Amino acid sequence: MGAGACCTKRPEDIRTKLLDVAEDLPVSRDLTNDAETEQVLTLATAMLATGVDIEEIKKLAYGSASEKPLPPVLISAIGAAESKLLLKKTPPHHMVCIFAMYGEQ
């Protein structure tokens, strides 16, 4: 899914590419790591560039009774790609995000 992302739409080829990318990813997701966040966005952009339906990618990545899900960085990238697709369908809007803080009073 990187710079030379595959252009195929065959499920077995997509799954192979996802597994190749997954090999280099950590088994956890550090939300405070800027490099990881950048990696999520880069992967999401590459996924969208393939033209493969995001629902197909989700089916191949989320695991099943016989397969483990892919690493959280890749799962986050799928979510980011899906969010971008959904935002393209919405009219212009103002969005506010409020983060709860630990120990906030």
Backbone as ProteinMPNN parsed JSONL, in Angstrom:
{"seq_chain_A": "MGAGACCTKRPEDIRTKLLDVAEDLPVSRDLTNDAETEQVLTLATAMLATGVDIEEIKKLAYGSASEKPLPPVLISAIGAAESKLLLKKTPPHHMVCIFAMYGEQ", "coords_chain_A": {"N_chain_A": [[0.808, -1.192, 0.0], [2.138, 1.095, -0.07], [4.221, 3.482, -1.769], [4.486, 2.078, -4.175], [1.973, 0.872, -4.509], [-0.251, -1.844, -5.043], [-2.291, -2.345, -7.934], [-4.24, -4.11, -8.394], [-7.442, -5.72, -8.083], [-8.152, -8.09, -7.108], [-9.196, -10.149, -4.458], [-7.352, -11.972, -3.18], [-4.87, -10.958, -3.939], [-4.96, -8.427, -2.832], [-5.129, -9.066, -0.099], [-2.629, -10.307, 0.205], [-0.926, -8.102, -0.265], [-1.701, -6.463, 1.882], [-0.832, -8.076, 4.02], [1.918, -8.048, 3.521], [2.526, -5.343, 4.034], [1.766, -5.279, 6.702], [3.741, -6.74, 7.988], [5.831, -5.019, 8.713], [4.806, -3.43, 10.664], [4.043, -2.23, 14.005], [2.716, -4.172, 16.795], [0.966, -2.838, 18.33], [-0.775, 0.305, 18.884], [0.351, 3.537, 19.122], [-0.965, 6.383, 20.084], [0.247, 8.773, 20.61], [2.449, 8.978, 19.083], [3.872, 10.688, 16.585], [5.062, 9.882, 14.17], [3.885, 7.41, 13.694], [1.243, 8.201, 13.351], [1.491, 9.69, 11.013], [2.212, 7.611, 9.345], [-0.17, 6.135, 9.321], [-1.84, 7.923, 7.91], [-0.487, 8.035, 5.459], [-0.687, 5.366, 4.601], [-3.481, 5.208, 4.402], [-3.996, 7.015, 2.318], [-2.679, 5.683, 0.245], [-4.248, 3.377, 0.09], [-6.698, 4.409, -0.806], [-5.873, 5.33, -3.277], [-5.583, 3.003, -4.754], [-8.076, 2.356, -5.641], [-9.593, 0.285, -4.827], [-12.507, -1.05, -3.343], [-13.342, 0.114, -0.169], [-14.778, -1.432, 1.617], [-14.16, -4.022, 0.822], [-11.469, -4.122, 1.499], [-11.713, -3.866, 4.266], [-13.008, -6.301, 4.908], [-10.95, -8.073, 4.399], [-9.05, -7.349, 6.245], [-9.926, -7.205, 8.914], [-9.988, -9.65, 10.175], [-11.097, -12.975, 11.197], [-12.892, -15.9, 12.336], [-10.897, -17.715, 11.881], [-8.659, -16.237, 11.221], [-6.32, -13.802, 12.353], [-6.838, -10.318, 13.116], [-5.383, -7.598, 11.226], [-2.467, -5.511, 12.065], [-2.962, -2.767, 14.428], [-2.184, -0.214, 13.391], [-2.606, -0.462, 10.667], [-5.33, -1.058, 10.664], [-6.257, 1.36, 11.694], [-5.546, 2.982, 9.549], [-7.291, 2.06, 7.585], [-9.69, 2.907, 8.709], [-9.239, 5.67, 8.609], [-9.118, 6.083, 5.849], [-11.7, 5.342, 5.135], [-13.133, 7.306, 6.52], [-12.31, 9.592, 5.133], [-13.495, 9.127, 2.646], [-16.199, 9.222, 3.396], [-16.394, 11.863, 4.335], [-16.091, 13.252, 1.965], [-18.586, 13.031, 0.9], [-20.195, 14.683, 2.333], [-21.808, 17.877, 2.862], [-20.268, 21.198, 2.973], [-19.128, 21.984, 6.231], [-18.862, 22.86, 9.737], [-16.662, 21.633, 12.084], [-16.183, 20.524, 15.367], [-13.97, 19.339, 17.79], [-13.725, 17.843, 20.863], [-11.597, 16.921, 23.401], [-11.494, 14.73, 26.089], [-9.77, 15.087, 29.139], [-7.439, 13.356, 31.167], [-8.187, 13.146, 34.544], [-9.522, 15.517, 34.484], [-11.309, 18.361, 35.672]], "CA_chain_A": [[0.0, 0.0, 0.0], [3.014, 2.255, -0.08], [4.387, 4.209, -3.023], [4.24, 1.171, -5.293], [0.775, 0.114, -4.146], [-0.769, -2.672, -6.111], [-3.473, -1.805, -8.609], [-5.158, -5.217, -8.596], [-8.637, -5.707, -7.25], [-8.438, -9.466, -6.703], [-9.071, -10.25, -2.995], [-6.138, -12.654, -2.719], [-3.751, -10.046, -4.145], [-5.096, -7.356, -1.838], [-4.769, -9.659, 1.196], [-1.175, -10.484, 0.188], [-0.32, -6.781, -0.104], [-1.945, -6.04, 3.261], [0.066, -8.852, 4.886], [3.276, -7.525, 3.312], [2.615, -4.071, 4.767], [1.614, -5.575, 8.125], [4.991, -7.295, 8.532], [6.696, -3.964, 9.237], [4.068, -2.569, 11.594], [4.027, -2.682, 15.402], [1.514, -4.912, 17.192], [0.116, -1.935, 19.102], [-0.913, 1.636, 18.28], [0.694, 4.609, 20.055], [-1.634, 7.586, 19.594], [1.091, 9.944, 20.848], [3.598, 8.872, 18.189], [3.598, 11.43, 15.347], [5.493, 9.104, 13.005], [2.854, 6.404, 13.479], [0.081, 8.901, 12.812], [1.821, 9.988, 9.615], [2.164, 6.333, 8.639], [-1.598, 5.846, 9.147], [-2.358, 8.771, 6.835], [0.158, 7.613, 4.22], [-1.322, 4.112, 4.211], [-4.863, 5.506, 4.003], [-3.916, 7.63, 0.993], [-2.318, 4.62, -0.696], [-5.424, 2.51, -0.076], [-7.664, 5.107, -1.656], [-5.295, 5.441, -4.621], [-5.729, 1.731, -5.468], [-9.414, 2.267, -6.206], [-10.271, -0.891, -4.277], [-13.598, -0.709, -2.439], [-12.891, 0.068, 1.229], [-15.461, -2.553, 2.272], [-13.378, -5.217, 0.513], [-10.254, -4.051, 2.322], [-12.125, -4.16, 5.645], [-13.262, -7.749, 5.019], [-9.67, -8.776, 4.372], [-8.148, -6.876, 7.289], [-10.458, -7.262, 10.278], [-9.854, -10.978, 10.746], [-12.269, -13.844, 11.242], [-12.712, -16.965, 13.324], [-9.667, -18.441, 11.584], [-7.546, -15.316, 10.939], [-6.169, -12.657, 13.242], [-6.907, -9.024, 12.421], [-4.093, -6.983, 10.926], [-2.023, -4.6, 13.135], [-3.782, -1.577, 14.659], [-1.825, 0.904, 12.512], [-3.276, -0.723, 9.402], [-6.762, -0.911, 10.928], [-6.475, 2.811, 11.788], [-5.453, 3.521, 8.189], [-8.551, 1.718, 6.921], [-10.676, 3.838, 9.258], [-8.959, 7.013, 8.081], [-9.516, 6.078, 4.434], [-13.169, 5.324, 5.112], [-13.577, 8.634, 6.956], [-12.095, 10.537, 4.039], [-14.546, 8.872, 1.66], [-17.474, 9.708, 3.938], [-16.36, 13.326, 4.381], [-16.277, 13.759, 0.606], [-20.013, 12.986, 0.597], [-20.93, 15.641, 3.163], [-21.699, 19.273, 2.451], [-19.359, 21.954, 3.841], [-19.615, 22.048, 7.612], [-17.905, 23.237, 10.775], [-16.53, 20.504, 13.001], [-15.483, 20.808, 16.617], [-13.574, 18.114, 18.473], [-13.377, 18.098, 22.263], [-10.921, 15.77, 23.98], [-11.52, 14.642, 27.55], [-8.416, 15.006, 29.698], [-7.359, 12.52, 32.36], [-8.231, 13.938, 35.771], [-10.136, 16.812, 34.206], [-12.316, 18.744, 36.679]], "C_chain_A": [[0.854, 1.26, 0.0], [3.097, 2.862, -1.463], [4.109, 3.336, -4.233], [3.034, 0.3, -5.04], [0.245, -0.657, -5.337], [-2.047, -2.08, -6.691], [-4.51, -2.887, -8.824], [-6.374, -5.087, -7.686], [-9.038, -7.118, -6.861], [-8.215, -9.588, -5.204], [-7.781, -10.909, -2.521], [-4.901, -11.779, -2.896], [-3.772, -8.907, -3.127], [-4.664, -7.876, -0.475], [-3.25, -9.841, 1.28], [-0.473, -9.153, 0.413], [-0.506, -6.274, 1.32], [-1.015, -6.775, 4.229], [1.513, -8.397, 4.739], [3.49, -6.237, 4.095], [2.607, -4.338, 6.272], [2.898, -6.082, 8.77], [5.858, -6.242, 9.205], [6.018, -3.07, 10.27], [4.111, -3.118, 13.012], [2.709, -3.394, 15.723], [0.568, -4.068, 18.04], [0.087, -0.582, 18.403], [-0.645, 2.678, 19.348], [0.121, 5.914, 19.505], [-0.819, 8.855, 19.813], [2.301, 9.985, 19.908], [3.258, 9.53, 16.847], [3.977, 10.642, 14.1], [4.46, 8.03, 12.67], [1.602, 7.032, 12.87], [0.308, 9.249, 11.345], [1.759, 8.723, 8.767], [0.712, 5.924, 8.363], [-2.142, 6.634, 7.959], [-1.765, 8.392, 5.472], [-0.471, 6.313, 3.701], [-2.751, 4.338, 3.725], [-4.897, 6.096, 2.596], [-3.6, 6.582, -0.068], [-3.497, 3.678, -0.95], [-6.435, 3.148, -1.019], [-7.171, 5.186, -3.102], [-5.441, 4.147, -5.423], [-7.081, 1.628, -6.156], [-10.188, 1.052, -5.715], [-11.338, -0.425, -3.284], [-13.143, -0.899, -0.989], [-13.557, -1.074, 1.995], [-14.725, -3.865, 2.01], [-12.105, -5.252, 1.358], [-10.593, -4.39, 3.765], [-12.349, -5.655, 5.851], [-11.958, -8.53, 5.12], [-8.777, -8.446, 5.569], [-8.625, -7.13, 8.714], [-10.395, -8.637, 10.925], [-11.172, -11.733, 10.733], [-12.032, -14.887, 12.321], [-11.387, -17.695, 13.117], [-8.449, -17.546, 11.333], [-7.528, -14.168, 11.942], [-6.356, -11.367, 12.449], [-5.493, -8.497, 12.175], [-3.724, -5.984, 12.032], [-2.869, -3.326, 13.226], [-3.44, -0.375, 13.774], [-2.547, 0.751, 11.172], [-4.799, -0.589, 9.553], [-7.116, 0.581, 11.032], [-6.442, 3.46, 10.405], [-6.73, 3.235, 7.4], [-9.652, 2.658, 7.4], [-10.487, 5.25, 8.731], [-9.382, 7.119, 6.615], [-11.038, 6.124, 4.318], [-13.731, 6.688, 5.521], [-13.424, 9.661, 5.85], [-13.17, 10.368, 2.965], [-15.892, 9.423, 2.125], [-17.523, 11.231, 3.984], [-16.552, 13.949, 3.003], [-17.767, 13.838, 0.236], [-20.819, 14.036, 1.37], [-20.798, 17.058, 2.613], [-20.697, 20.0, 3.351], [-19.968, 22.103, 5.238], [-18.49, 22.502, 8.536], [-17.857, 22.091, 11.765], [-15.716, 20.921, 14.218], [-15.17, 19.47, 17.271], [-13.135, 18.472, 19.891], [-12.787, 16.807, 22.838], [-11.052, 15.822, 25.507], [-10.093, 14.465, 28.047], [-8.472, 14.143, 30.963], [-7.329, 13.415, 33.596], [-8.859, 15.292, 35.606], [-11.241, 17.105, 35.227], [-13.35, 19.648, 36.063]], "O_chain_A": [[0.328, 2.37, 0.064], [2.15, 2.768, -2.245], [3.55, 3.812, -5.221], [3.066, -0.897, -5.327], [0.284, -0.193, -6.477], [-2.791, -1.389, -5.995], [-5.57, -2.612, -9.387], [-6.325, -4.423, -6.65], [-10.134, -7.333, -6.342], [-7.164, -9.181, -4.708], [-7.178, -10.448, -1.552], [-3.976, -11.851, -2.086], [-2.729, -8.482, -2.63], [-3.914, -7.204, 0.234], [-2.652, -9.559, 2.318], [0.474, -9.078, 1.197], [0.422, -5.716, 1.906], [-0.471, -6.167, 5.151], [2.255, -8.364, 5.72], [4.521, -6.064, 4.744], [3.347, -3.705, 7.025], [3.119, -5.877, 9.964], [6.552, -6.546, 10.175], [6.59, -2.07, 10.702], [4.205, -4.33, 13.207], [1.717, -3.235, 15.012], [-0.507, -4.529, 18.423], [0.829, -0.349, 17.449], [-1.331, 2.711, 20.37], [0.67, 6.483, 18.561], [-1.153, 9.905, 19.263], [3.086, 10.933, 19.946], [2.461, 9.003, 16.071], [3.289, 10.724, 13.083], [4.19, 7.77, 11.497], [0.98, 6.455, 11.978], [-0.602, 9.11, 10.528], [1.312, 8.753, 7.62], [0.406, 5.42, 7.282], [-2.825, 6.077, 7.1], [-2.46, 8.425, 4.457], [-0.75, 6.183, 2.51], [-3.18, 3.727, 2.746], [-5.736, 5.716, 1.779], [-4.184, 6.592, -1.152], [-3.713, 3.237, -2.079], [-6.958, 2.493, -1.921], [-7.967, 5.116, -4.038], [-5.426, 4.188, -6.654], [-7.227, 0.901, -7.138], [-11.318, 0.82, -6.145], [-11.101, 0.482, -2.486], [-12.621, -1.954, -0.632], [-12.964, -1.623, 2.924], [-14.674, -4.729, 2.885], [-11.721, -6.304, 1.868], [-9.849, -5.12, 4.421], [-11.922, -6.212, 6.863], [-11.873, -9.525, 5.84], [-7.846, -9.193, 5.869], [-7.808, -7.257, 9.626], [-10.716, -8.777, 12.105], [-12.21, -11.215, 10.322], [-11.098, -14.779, 13.116], [-10.818, -18.232, 14.067], [-7.326, -18.044, 11.243], [-8.569, -13.636, 12.328], [-6.068, -11.322, 11.253], [-4.538, -8.905, 12.836], [-4.574, -5.643, 12.854], [-3.421, -2.865, 12.226], [-4.33, 0.407, 13.44], [-3.04, 1.731, 10.614], [-5.47, -0.064, 8.664], [-8.148, 1.013, 10.519], [-7.215, 4.376, 10.124], [-7.192, 4.08, 6.634], [-10.451, 3.147, 6.602], [-11.46, 5.946, 8.44], [-9.94, 8.134, 6.197], [-11.587, 6.861, 3.498], [-14.699, 7.164, 4.929], [-14.3, 10.502, 5.649], [-13.691, 11.352, 2.44], [-16.632, 10.018, 1.342], [-18.563, 11.829, 3.707], [-17.106, 15.041, 2.882], [-18.155, 14.617, -0.635], [-21.998, 14.247, 1.084], [-19.799, 17.397, 1.977], [-20.315, 19.467, 4.393], [-21.171, 22.319, 5.389], [-17.32, 22.521, 8.153], [-18.897, 21.627, 12.234], [-14.689, 21.589, 14.098], [-16.014, 18.574, 17.299], [-12.261, 19.318, 20.078], [-13.402, 15.743, 22.769], [-10.753, 16.841, 26.129], [-9.3, 13.76, 27.424], [-9.438, 14.2, 31.725], [-6.523, 14.342, 33.672], [-8.748, 16.139, 36.492], [-12.008, 16.217, 35.599], [-14.279, 20.078, 36.747]]}, "name": "protein", "num_of_chains": 1, "seq": "MGAGACCTKRPEDIRTKLLDVAEDLPVSRDLTNDAETEQVLTLATAMLATGVDIEEIKKLAYGSASEKPLPPVLISAIGAAESKLLLKKTPPHHMVCIFAMYGEQ"}
